[in-house]
Short mmCIF file of C-alpha atoms in Angstrom, two decimals:
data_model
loop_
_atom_site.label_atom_id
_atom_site.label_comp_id
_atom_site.label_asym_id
_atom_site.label_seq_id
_atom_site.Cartn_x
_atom_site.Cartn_y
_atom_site.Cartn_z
CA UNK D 1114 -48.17 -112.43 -266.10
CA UNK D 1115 -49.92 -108.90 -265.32
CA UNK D 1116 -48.84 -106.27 -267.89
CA UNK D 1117 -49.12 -102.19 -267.48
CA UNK D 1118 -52.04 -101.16 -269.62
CA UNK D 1119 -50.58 -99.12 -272.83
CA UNK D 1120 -52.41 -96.21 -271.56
CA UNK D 1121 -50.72 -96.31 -268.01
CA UNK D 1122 -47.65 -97.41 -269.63
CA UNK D 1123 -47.73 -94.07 -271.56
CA UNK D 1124 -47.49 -91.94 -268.39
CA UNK D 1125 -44.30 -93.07 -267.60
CA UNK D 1126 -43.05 -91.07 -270.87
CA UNK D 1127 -41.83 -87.86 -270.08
CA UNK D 1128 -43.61 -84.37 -271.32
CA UNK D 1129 -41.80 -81.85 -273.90
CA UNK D 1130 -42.25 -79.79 -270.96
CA UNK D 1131 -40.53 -82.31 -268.36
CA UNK D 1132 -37.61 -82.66 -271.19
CA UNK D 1133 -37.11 -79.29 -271.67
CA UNK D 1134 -37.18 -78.73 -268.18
CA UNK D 1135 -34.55 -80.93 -267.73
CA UNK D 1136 -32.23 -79.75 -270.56
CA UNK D 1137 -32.73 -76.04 -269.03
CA UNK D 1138 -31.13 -77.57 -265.79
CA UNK D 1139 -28.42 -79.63 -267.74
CA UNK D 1140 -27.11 -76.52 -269.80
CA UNK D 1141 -26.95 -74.42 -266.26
CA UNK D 1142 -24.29 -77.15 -265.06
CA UNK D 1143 -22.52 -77.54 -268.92
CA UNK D 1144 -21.95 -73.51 -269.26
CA UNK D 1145 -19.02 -74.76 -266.46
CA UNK D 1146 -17.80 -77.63 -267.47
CA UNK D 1147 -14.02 -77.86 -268.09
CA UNK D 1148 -12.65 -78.40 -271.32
CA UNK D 1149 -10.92 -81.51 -270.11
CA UNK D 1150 -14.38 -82.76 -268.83
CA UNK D 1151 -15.70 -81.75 -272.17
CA UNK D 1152 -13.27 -83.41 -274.50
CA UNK D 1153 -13.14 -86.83 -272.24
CA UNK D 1154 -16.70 -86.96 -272.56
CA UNK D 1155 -16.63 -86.57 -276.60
CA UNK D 1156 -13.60 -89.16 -276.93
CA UNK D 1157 -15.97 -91.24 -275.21
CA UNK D 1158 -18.70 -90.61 -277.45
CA UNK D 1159 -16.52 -91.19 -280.35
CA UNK D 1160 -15.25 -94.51 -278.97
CA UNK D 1161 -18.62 -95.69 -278.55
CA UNK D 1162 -20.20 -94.44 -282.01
CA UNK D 1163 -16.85 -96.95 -283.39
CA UNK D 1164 -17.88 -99.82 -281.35
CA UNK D 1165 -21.68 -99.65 -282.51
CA UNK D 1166 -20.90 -99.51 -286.15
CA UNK D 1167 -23.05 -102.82 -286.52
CA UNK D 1168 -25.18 -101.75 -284.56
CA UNK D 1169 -26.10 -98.48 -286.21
CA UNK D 1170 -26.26 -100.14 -289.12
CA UNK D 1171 -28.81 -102.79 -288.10
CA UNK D 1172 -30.89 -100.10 -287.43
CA UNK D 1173 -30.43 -97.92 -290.63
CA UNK D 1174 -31.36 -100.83 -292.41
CA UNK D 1175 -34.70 -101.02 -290.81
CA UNK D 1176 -34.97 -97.12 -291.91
CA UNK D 1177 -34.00 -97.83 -295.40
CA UNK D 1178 -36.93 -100.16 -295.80
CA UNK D 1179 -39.34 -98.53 -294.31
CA UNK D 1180 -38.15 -95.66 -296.82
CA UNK D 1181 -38.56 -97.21 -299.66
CA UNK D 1182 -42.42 -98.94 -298.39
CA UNK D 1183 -43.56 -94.71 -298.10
CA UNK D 1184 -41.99 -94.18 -301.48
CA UNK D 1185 -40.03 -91.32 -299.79
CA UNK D 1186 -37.73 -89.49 -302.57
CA UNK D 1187 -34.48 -90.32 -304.05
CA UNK D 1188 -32.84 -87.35 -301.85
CA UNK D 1189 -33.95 -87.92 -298.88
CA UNK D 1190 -33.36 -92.23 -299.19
CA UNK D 1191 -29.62 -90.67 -299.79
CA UNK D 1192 -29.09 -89.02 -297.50
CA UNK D 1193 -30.48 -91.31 -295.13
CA UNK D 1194 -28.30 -94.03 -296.26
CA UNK D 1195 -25.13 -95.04 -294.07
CA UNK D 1196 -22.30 -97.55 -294.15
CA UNK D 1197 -19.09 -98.11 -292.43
CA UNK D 1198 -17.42 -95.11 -293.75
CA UNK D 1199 -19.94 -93.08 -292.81
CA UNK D 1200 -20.03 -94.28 -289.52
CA UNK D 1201 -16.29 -94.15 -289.40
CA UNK D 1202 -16.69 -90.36 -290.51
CA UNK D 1203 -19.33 -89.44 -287.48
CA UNK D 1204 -15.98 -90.56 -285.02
CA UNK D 1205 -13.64 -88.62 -286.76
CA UNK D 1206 -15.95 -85.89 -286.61
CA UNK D 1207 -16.30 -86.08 -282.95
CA UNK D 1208 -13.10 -86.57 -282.63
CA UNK D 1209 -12.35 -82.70 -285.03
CA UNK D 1210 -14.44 -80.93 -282.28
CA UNK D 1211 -12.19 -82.57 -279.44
CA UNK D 1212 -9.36 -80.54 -280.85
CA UNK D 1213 -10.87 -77.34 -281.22
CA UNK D 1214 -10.39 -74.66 -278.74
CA UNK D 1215 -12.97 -74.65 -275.91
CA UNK D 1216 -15.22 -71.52 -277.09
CA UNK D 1217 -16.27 -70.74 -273.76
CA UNK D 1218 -15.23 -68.34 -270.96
CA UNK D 1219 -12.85 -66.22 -274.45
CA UNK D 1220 -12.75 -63.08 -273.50
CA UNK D 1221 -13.65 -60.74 -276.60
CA UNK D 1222 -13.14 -56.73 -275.38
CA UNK D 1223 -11.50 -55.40 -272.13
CA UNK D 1224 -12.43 -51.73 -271.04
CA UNK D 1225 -10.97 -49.39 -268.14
CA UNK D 1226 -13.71 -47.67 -267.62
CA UNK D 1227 -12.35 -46.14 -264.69
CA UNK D 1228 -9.08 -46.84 -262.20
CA UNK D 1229 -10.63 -49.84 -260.47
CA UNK D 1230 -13.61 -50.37 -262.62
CA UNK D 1231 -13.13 -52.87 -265.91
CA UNK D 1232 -15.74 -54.19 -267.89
CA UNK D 1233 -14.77 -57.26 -270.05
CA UNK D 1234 -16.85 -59.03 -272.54
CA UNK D 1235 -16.31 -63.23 -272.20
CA UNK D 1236 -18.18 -66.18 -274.38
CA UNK D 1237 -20.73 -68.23 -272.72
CA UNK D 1238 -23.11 -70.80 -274.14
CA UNK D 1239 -26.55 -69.76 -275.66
CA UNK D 1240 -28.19 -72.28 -273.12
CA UNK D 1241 -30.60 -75.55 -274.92
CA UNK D 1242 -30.74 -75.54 -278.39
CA UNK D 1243 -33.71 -77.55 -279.98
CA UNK D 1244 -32.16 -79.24 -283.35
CA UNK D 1245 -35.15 -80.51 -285.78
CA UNK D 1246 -33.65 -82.24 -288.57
CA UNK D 1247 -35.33 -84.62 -291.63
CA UNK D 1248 -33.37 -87.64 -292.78
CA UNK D 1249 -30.15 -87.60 -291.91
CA UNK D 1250 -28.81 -89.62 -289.20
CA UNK D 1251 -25.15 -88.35 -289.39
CA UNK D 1252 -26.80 -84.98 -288.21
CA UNK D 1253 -27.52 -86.24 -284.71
CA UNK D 1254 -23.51 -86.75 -283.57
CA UNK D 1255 -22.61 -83.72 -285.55
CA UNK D 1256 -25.07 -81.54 -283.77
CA UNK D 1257 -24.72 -83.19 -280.35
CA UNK D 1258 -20.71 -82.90 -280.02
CA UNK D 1259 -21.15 -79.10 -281.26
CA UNK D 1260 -23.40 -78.22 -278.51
CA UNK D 1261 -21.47 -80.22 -275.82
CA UNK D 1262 -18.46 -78.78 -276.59
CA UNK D 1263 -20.19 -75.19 -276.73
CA UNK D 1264 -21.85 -76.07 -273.38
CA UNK D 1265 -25.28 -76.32 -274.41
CA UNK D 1266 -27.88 -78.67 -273.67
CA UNK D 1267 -29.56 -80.10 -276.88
CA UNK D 1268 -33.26 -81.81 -277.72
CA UNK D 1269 -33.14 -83.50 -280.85
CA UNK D 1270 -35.73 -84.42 -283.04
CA UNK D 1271 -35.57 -86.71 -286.06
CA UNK D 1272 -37.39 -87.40 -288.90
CA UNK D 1273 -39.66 -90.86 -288.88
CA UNK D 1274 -37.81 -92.09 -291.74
CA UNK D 1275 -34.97 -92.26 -289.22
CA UNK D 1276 -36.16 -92.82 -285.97
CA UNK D 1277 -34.29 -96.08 -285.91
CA UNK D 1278 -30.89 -94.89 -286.55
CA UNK D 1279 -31.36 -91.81 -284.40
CA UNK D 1280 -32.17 -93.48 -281.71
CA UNK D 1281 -29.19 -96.03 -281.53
CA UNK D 1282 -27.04 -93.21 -282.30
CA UNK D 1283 -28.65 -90.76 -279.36
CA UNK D 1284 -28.54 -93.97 -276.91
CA UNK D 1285 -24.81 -94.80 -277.74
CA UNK D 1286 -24.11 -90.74 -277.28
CA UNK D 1287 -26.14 -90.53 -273.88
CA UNK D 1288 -24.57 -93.99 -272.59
CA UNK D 1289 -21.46 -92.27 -272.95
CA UNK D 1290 -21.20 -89.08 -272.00
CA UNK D 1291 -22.60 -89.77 -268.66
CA UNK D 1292 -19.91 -92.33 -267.93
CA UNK D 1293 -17.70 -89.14 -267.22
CA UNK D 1294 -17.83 -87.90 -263.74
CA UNK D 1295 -19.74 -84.22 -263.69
CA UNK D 1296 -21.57 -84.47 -266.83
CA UNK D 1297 -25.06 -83.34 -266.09
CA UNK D 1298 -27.93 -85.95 -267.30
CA UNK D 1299 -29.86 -84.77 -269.89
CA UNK D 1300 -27.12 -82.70 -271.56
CA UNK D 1301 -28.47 -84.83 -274.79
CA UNK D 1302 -31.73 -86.07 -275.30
CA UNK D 1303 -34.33 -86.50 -278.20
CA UNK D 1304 -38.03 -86.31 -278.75
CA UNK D 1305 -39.73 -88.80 -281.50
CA UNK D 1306 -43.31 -87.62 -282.40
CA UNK D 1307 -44.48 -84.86 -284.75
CA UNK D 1308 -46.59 -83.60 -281.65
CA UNK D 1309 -44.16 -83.08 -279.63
CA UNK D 1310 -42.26 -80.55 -282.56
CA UNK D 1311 -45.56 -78.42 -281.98
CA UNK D 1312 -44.86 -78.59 -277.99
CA UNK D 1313 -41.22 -77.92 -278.31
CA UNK D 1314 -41.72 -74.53 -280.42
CA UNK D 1315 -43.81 -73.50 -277.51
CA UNK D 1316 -40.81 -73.86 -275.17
CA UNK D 1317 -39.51 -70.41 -275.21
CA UNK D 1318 -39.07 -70.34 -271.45
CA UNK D 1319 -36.62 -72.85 -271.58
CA UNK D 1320 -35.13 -73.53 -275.04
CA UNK D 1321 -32.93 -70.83 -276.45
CA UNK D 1322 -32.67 -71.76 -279.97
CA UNK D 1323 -34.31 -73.98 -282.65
CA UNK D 1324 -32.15 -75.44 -285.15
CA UNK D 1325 -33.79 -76.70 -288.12
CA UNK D 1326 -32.18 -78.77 -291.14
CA UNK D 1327 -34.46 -80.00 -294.21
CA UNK D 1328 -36.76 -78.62 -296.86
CA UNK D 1329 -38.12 -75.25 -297.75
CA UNK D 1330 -41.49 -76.11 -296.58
CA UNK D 1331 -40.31 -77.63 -293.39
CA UNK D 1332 -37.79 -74.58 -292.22
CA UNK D 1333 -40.76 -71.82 -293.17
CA UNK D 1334 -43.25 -73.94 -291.03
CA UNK D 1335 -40.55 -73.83 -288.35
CA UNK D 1336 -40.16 -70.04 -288.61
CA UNK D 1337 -43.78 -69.29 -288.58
CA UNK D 1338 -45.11 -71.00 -285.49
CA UNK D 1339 -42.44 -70.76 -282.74
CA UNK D 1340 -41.56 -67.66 -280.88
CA UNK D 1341 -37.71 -69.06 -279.89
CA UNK D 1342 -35.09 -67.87 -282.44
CA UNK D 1343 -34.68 -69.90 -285.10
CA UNK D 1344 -30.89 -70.00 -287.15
CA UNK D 1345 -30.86 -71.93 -290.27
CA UNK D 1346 -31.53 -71.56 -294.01
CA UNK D 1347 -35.08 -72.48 -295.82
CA UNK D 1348 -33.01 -73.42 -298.85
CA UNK D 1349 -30.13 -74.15 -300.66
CA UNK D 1350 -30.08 -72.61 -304.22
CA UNK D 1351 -26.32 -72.34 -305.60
CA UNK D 1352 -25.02 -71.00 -307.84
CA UNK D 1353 -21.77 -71.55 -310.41
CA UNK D 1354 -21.09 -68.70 -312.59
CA UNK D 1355 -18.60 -69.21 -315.35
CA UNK D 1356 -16.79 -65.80 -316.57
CA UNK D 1357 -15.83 -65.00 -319.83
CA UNK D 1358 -12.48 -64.95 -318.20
CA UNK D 1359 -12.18 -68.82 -316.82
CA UNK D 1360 -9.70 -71.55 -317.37
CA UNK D 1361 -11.90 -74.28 -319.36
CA UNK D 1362 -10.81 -77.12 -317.33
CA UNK D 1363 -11.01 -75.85 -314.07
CA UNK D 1364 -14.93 -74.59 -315.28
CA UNK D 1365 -15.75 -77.99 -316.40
CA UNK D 1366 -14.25 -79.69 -313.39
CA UNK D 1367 -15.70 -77.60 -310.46
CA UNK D 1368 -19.13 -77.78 -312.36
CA UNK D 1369 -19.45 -80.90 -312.46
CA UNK D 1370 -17.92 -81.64 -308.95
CA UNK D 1371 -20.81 -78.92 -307.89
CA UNK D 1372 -23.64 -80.51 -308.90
CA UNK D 1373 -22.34 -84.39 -309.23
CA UNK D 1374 -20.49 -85.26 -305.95
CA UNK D 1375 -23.53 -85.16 -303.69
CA UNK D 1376 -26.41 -83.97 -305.63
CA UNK D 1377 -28.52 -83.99 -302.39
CA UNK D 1378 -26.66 -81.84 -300.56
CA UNK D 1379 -27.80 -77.91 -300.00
CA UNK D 1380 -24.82 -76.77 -301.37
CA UNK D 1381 -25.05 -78.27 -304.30
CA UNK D 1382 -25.21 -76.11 -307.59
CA UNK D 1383 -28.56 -75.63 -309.08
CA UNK D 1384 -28.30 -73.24 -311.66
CA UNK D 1385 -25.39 -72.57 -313.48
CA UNK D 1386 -24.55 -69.18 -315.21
CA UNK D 1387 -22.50 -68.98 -318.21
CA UNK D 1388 -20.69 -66.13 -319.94
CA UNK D 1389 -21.55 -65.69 -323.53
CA UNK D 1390 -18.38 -65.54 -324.79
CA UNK D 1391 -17.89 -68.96 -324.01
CA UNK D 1392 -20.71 -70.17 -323.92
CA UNK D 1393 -20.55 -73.26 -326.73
CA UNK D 1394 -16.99 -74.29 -326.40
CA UNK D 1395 -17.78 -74.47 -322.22
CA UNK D 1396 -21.47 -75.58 -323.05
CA UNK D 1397 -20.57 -78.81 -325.40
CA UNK D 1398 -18.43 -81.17 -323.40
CA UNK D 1399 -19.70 -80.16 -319.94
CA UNK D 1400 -23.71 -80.98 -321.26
CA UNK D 1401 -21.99 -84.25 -322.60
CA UNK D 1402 -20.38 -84.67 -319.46
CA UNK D 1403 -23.98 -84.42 -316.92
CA UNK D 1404 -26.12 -86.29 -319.94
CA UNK D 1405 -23.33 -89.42 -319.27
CA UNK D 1406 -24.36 -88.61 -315.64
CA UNK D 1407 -28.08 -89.14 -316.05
CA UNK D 1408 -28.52 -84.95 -315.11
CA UNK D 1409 -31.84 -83.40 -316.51
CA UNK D 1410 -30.98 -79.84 -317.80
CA UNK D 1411 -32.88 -77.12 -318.64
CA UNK D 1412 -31.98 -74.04 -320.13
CA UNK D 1413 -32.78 -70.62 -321.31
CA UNK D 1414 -33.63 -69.71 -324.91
CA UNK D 1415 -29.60 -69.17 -325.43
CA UNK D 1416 -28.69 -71.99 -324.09
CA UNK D 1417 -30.96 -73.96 -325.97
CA UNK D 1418 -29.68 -72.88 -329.19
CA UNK D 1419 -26.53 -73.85 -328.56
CA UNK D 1420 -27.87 -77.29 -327.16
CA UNK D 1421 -31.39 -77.59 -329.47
CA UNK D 1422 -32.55 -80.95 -327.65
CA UNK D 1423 -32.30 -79.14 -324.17
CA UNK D 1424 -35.63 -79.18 -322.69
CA UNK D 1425 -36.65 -74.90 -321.59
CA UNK D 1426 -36.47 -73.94 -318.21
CA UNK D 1427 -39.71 -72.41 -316.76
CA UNK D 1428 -39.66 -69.30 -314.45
CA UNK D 1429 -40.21 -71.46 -311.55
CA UNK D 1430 -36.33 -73.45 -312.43
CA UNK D 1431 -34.49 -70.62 -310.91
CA UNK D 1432 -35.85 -70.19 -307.80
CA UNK D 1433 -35.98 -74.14 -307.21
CA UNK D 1434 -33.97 -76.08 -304.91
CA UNK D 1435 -33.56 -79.74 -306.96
CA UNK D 1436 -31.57 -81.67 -304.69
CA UNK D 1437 -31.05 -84.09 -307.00
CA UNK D 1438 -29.98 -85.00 -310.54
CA UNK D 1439 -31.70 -81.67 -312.50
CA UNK D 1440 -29.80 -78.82 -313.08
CA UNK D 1441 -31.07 -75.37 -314.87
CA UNK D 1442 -28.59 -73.27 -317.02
CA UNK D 1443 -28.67 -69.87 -318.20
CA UNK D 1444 -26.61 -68.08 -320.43
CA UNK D 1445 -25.71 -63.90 -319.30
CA UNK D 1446 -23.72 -61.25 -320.86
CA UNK D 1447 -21.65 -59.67 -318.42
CA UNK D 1448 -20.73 -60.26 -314.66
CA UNK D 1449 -23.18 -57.73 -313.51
CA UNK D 1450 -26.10 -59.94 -315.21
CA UNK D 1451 -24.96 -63.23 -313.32
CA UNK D 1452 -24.39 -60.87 -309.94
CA UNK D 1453 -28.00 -59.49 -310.29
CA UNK D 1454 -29.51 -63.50 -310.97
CA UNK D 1455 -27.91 -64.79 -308.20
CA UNK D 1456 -29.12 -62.17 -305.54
CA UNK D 1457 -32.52 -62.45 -307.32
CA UNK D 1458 -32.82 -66.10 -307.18
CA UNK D 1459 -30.57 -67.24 -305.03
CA UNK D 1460 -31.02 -68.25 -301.53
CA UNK D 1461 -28.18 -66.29 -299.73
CA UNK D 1462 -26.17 -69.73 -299.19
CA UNK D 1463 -23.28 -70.84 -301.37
CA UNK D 1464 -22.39 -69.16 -304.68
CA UNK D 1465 -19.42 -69.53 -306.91
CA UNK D 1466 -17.21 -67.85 -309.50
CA UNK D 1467 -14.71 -69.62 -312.30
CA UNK D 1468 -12.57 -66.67 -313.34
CA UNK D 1469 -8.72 -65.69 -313.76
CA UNK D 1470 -9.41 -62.23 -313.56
CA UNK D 1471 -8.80 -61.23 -309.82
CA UNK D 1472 -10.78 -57.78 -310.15
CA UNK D 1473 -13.93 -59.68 -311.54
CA UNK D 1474 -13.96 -62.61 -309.00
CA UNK D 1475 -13.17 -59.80 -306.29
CA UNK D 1476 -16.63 -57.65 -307.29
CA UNK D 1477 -18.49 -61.08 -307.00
CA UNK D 1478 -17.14 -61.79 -303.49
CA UNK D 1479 -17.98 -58.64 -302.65
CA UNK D 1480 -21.16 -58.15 -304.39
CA UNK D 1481 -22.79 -61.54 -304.26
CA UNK D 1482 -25.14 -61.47 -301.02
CA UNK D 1483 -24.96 -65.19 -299.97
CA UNK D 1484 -23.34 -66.71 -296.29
CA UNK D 1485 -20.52 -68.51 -298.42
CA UNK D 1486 -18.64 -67.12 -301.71
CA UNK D 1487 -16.15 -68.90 -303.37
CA UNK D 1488 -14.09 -68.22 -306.26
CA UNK D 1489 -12.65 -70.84 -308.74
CA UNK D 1490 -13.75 -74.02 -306.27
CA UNK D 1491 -16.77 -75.71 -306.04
CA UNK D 1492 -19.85 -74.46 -303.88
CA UNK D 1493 -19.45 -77.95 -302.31
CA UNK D 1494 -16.99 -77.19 -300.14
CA UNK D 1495 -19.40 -75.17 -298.27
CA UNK D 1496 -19.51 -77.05 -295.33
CA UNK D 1497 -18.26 -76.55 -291.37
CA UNK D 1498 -16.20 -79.97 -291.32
CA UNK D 1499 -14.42 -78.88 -294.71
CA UNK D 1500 -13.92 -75.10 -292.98
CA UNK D 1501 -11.96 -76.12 -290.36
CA UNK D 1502 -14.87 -75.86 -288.05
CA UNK D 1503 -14.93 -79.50 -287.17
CA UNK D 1504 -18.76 -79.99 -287.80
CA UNK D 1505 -21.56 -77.93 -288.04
CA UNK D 1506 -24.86 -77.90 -286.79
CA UNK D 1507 -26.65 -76.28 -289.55
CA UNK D 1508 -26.04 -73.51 -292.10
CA UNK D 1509 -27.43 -70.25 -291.75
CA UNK D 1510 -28.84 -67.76 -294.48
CA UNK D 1511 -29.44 -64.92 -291.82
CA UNK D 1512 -27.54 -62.32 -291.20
CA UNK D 1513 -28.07 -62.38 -287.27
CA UNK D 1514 -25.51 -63.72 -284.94
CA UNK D 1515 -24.16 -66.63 -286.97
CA UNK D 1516 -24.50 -67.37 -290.78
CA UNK D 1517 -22.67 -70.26 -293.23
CA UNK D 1518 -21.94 -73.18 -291.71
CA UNK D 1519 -22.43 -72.81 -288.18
CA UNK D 1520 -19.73 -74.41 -285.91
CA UNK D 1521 -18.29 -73.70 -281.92
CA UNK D 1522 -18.19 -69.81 -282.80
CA UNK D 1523 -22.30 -69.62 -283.62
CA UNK D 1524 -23.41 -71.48 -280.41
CA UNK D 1525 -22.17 -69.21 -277.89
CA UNK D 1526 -23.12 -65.76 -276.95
CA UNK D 1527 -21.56 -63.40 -274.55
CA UNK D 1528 -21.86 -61.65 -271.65
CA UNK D 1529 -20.45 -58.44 -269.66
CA UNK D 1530 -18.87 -58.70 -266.65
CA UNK D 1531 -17.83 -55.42 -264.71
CA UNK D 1532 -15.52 -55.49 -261.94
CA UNK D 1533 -15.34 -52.28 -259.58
CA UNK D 1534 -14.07 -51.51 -256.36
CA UNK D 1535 -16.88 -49.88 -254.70
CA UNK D 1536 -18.22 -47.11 -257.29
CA UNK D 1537 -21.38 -45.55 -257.82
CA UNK D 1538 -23.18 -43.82 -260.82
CA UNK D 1539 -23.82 -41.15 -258.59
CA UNK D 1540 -19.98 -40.42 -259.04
CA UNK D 1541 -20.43 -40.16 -262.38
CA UNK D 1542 -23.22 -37.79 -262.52
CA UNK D 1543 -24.32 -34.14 -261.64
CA UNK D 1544 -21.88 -30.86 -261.82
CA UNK D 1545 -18.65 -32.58 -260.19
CA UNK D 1546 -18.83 -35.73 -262.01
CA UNK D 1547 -15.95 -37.93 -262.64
CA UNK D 1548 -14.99 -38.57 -266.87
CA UNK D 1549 -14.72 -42.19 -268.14
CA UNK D 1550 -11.55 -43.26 -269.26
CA UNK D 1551 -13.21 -46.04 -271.90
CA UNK D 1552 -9.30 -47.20 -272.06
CA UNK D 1553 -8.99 -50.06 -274.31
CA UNK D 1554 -7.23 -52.74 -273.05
CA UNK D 1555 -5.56 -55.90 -274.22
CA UNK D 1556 -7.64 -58.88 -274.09
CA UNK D 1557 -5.25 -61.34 -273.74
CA UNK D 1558 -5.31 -62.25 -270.36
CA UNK D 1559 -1.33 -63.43 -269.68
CA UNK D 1560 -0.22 -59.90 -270.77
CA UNK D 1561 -2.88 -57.95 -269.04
CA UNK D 1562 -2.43 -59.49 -265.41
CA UNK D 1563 -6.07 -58.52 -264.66
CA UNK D 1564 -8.08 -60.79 -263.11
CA UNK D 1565 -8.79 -63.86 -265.28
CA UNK D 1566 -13.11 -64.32 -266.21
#
């Protein structure tokens, strides 16, 4: 039997150009989808992400091999790792963003300008959003139901060590989507080689935002060779700081639910700040506590003589991102101290404060630069799903647009519509010129009666 030669066969793939093309033309058509459209589509997705379970599976097996044959890190293998639960958890994920409020067409600010001239200010999507992500295959339905439901077109891109799992998952998420009636094709779609990530950043004609999720290395790369926005953060490097003033149970328990629970995670705790105060009865059973758990600690010169066999920290420990079992502790005098570290060495994402004193743990909420600040809870909570925001596609360190975790809210933009009835800047101008009225108006649209947008 005749077969297509590969190199023929290869035509029939489409460009990063083609794709992107395509996604452009899909998000036009999503930024008016209904919400009932929108949601049927998702419970479809959800339903179908259920029924492939085994499926998905199958596949992440294949990436959990090929893992461990390119000796790829302990992190990243964990992350990359899925079982029923975790599938389980993708559908009820889905299934969070279903019930959130449609986060299109809201209309943010009303204005009389004039009698007959009002200018309102209503959400709309940002348009395609390319989402590069390393490792983690839950990633792909959490980012693709947050852009549907935002009505934005997405291009995912995977990392290798996942390409098997991604792929099932994008194919049972495209399968169903387009089952419902007026969902545009290529609302989702996904991209596989590393060429094509150098292709894709050069898509500022037609993608709107790049989305990136992994290392520090990886995110900075991202940064410096595309011209598209880019939202995300480079690094996660959390912080626990443990006041003079803290209950010694809840310190010990949110530290070690901080680092311990998912060391891999970005909001995990890497350093952790102690008052001196308390430093040895706080410092003896929680250091028993991580050495049961296998965590390598390093410390300051403090630190270390209240611990003598902890190995010394290094001046590159606190500005390192471990992801893993390692943790780095430092002993500080005074709140101010542990304020100044954190915005020194931290990375602007997650940073947390055990204290009973309410005028202490307010100055570190206040004074603390990072996206999230918490105060006696554990920087682990960090996350969209646990804020209520049903997923998130990323968290952002900027302090443009959207930052923390970045649900619904941080994937649509706005835009200003002005309705008149016939009026001309000329009116407005020269000796005789009408005033403004700049009349604030409610924006709620059943008490205003004004036209709906």
């Amino acid at each position: 039997m005749w077969e297509i030669p590969a190199q023929l066969a290869m035509t029939t793939e489409k460009t990063v150009s083609e794709i992107s093309s395509i996604a452009k033309s899909a998000s036009l058509q999503l930024a008016h989808l209904s919400v009932d459209v929108k949601n049927m589509a998702l419970e479809e997705v959800a339903s179908a992400i259920e029924g492939g379970c085994s499926s998905i599976l199958k596949e992440n097996a294949k990436d959990l091999e090929f893992a461990q044959k390119e000796n790829i890190s302990g992190p990243l293998i964990a992350r990359l790792r899925l079982n029923e639960n975790k599938v389980m958890g993708m559908a009820k994920g889905i299934r969070s963003v279903i019930r959130l409020e449609d986060p299109v067409g809201q209309q943010q600010m009303a204005v009389e300008m004039d009698e007959g001239l009002t200018l309102y200010r209503v959400t709309c999507p940002i348009g395609v959003i390319g989402a590069i992500f390393e490792s983690r295959p839950d990633a792909v339905p959490q980012i693709s139901s947050l852009c549907f439901k935002s009505g934005n077109a997405v291009i995912l891109k995977g990392g290798r060590e996942a390409q098997h799992s991604n792929k099932m998952i994008v194919s049972l998420i495209t399968d169903a989507i387009e089952k419902v009636d007026g969902v545009p094709t290529g609302s989702v779609q996904m991209i596989k080689t590393r060429s094509e990530v150098a292709d894709m950043l050069n898509e500022e004609k037609n993608i709107n935002l790049i989305v990136p999720r992994g290392s520090n290395d990886f995110v900075k790369y991202i940064q410096k060779n595309t011209r598209i926005p880019v939202l995300g953060h480079s690094e996660g490097i959390c912080h626990v700081y443990i006041d003079s003033k803290a209950d010694l149970d809840k310190a010990i328990s949110i530290a070690l639910d901080s680092k311990l629970q998912y060391p891999a995670a970005c909001n995990a705790m890497e350093t952790l700040l102690i008052h001196e105060d308390i430093a040895q009865e706080t410092l003896l059973p929680l250091v028993k506590q991580f050495y049961l758990q296998n965590v390598e600690l390093v410390g300051c010169d403090h630190t270390r003589k209240i611990i003598p066999d902890m190995k010394p920290a290094v001046k590159v420990d606190w500005d390192t991102e471990y992801t893993d079992l390692k943790l780095s502790v430092k002993v500080v005098s005074m709140l101010s101290e542990a304020i100044k570290f954190i915005n020194a060495h931290g990375s602007g994402h997650t940073d947390s404060i055990i204290t009973e004193d309410a005028s202490r743990a307010k100055r570190f909420l206040n004074e603390v630069d990072s996206s999230s600040v918490l105060w006696n809870a554990s920087t682990r909570f960090a996350d969209g799903f646990r804020f209520g925001l049903g997923a998130e596609i990323g968290i952002s360190t900027n302090k443009t647009h959207a930052r923390g975790p970045v649900g619904l809210d941080g994937l649509v933009i706005y835009k200003y519509k002005l309705i008149g009835t016939g009026q001309t800047v000329a009116e407005y101008s020269g000796d005789n010129a009408r005033e403004f009225k700049h009349k604030q108006l409610p924006t709620d649209r059943t008490k205003t009666g004004h036209i709906y947008l």
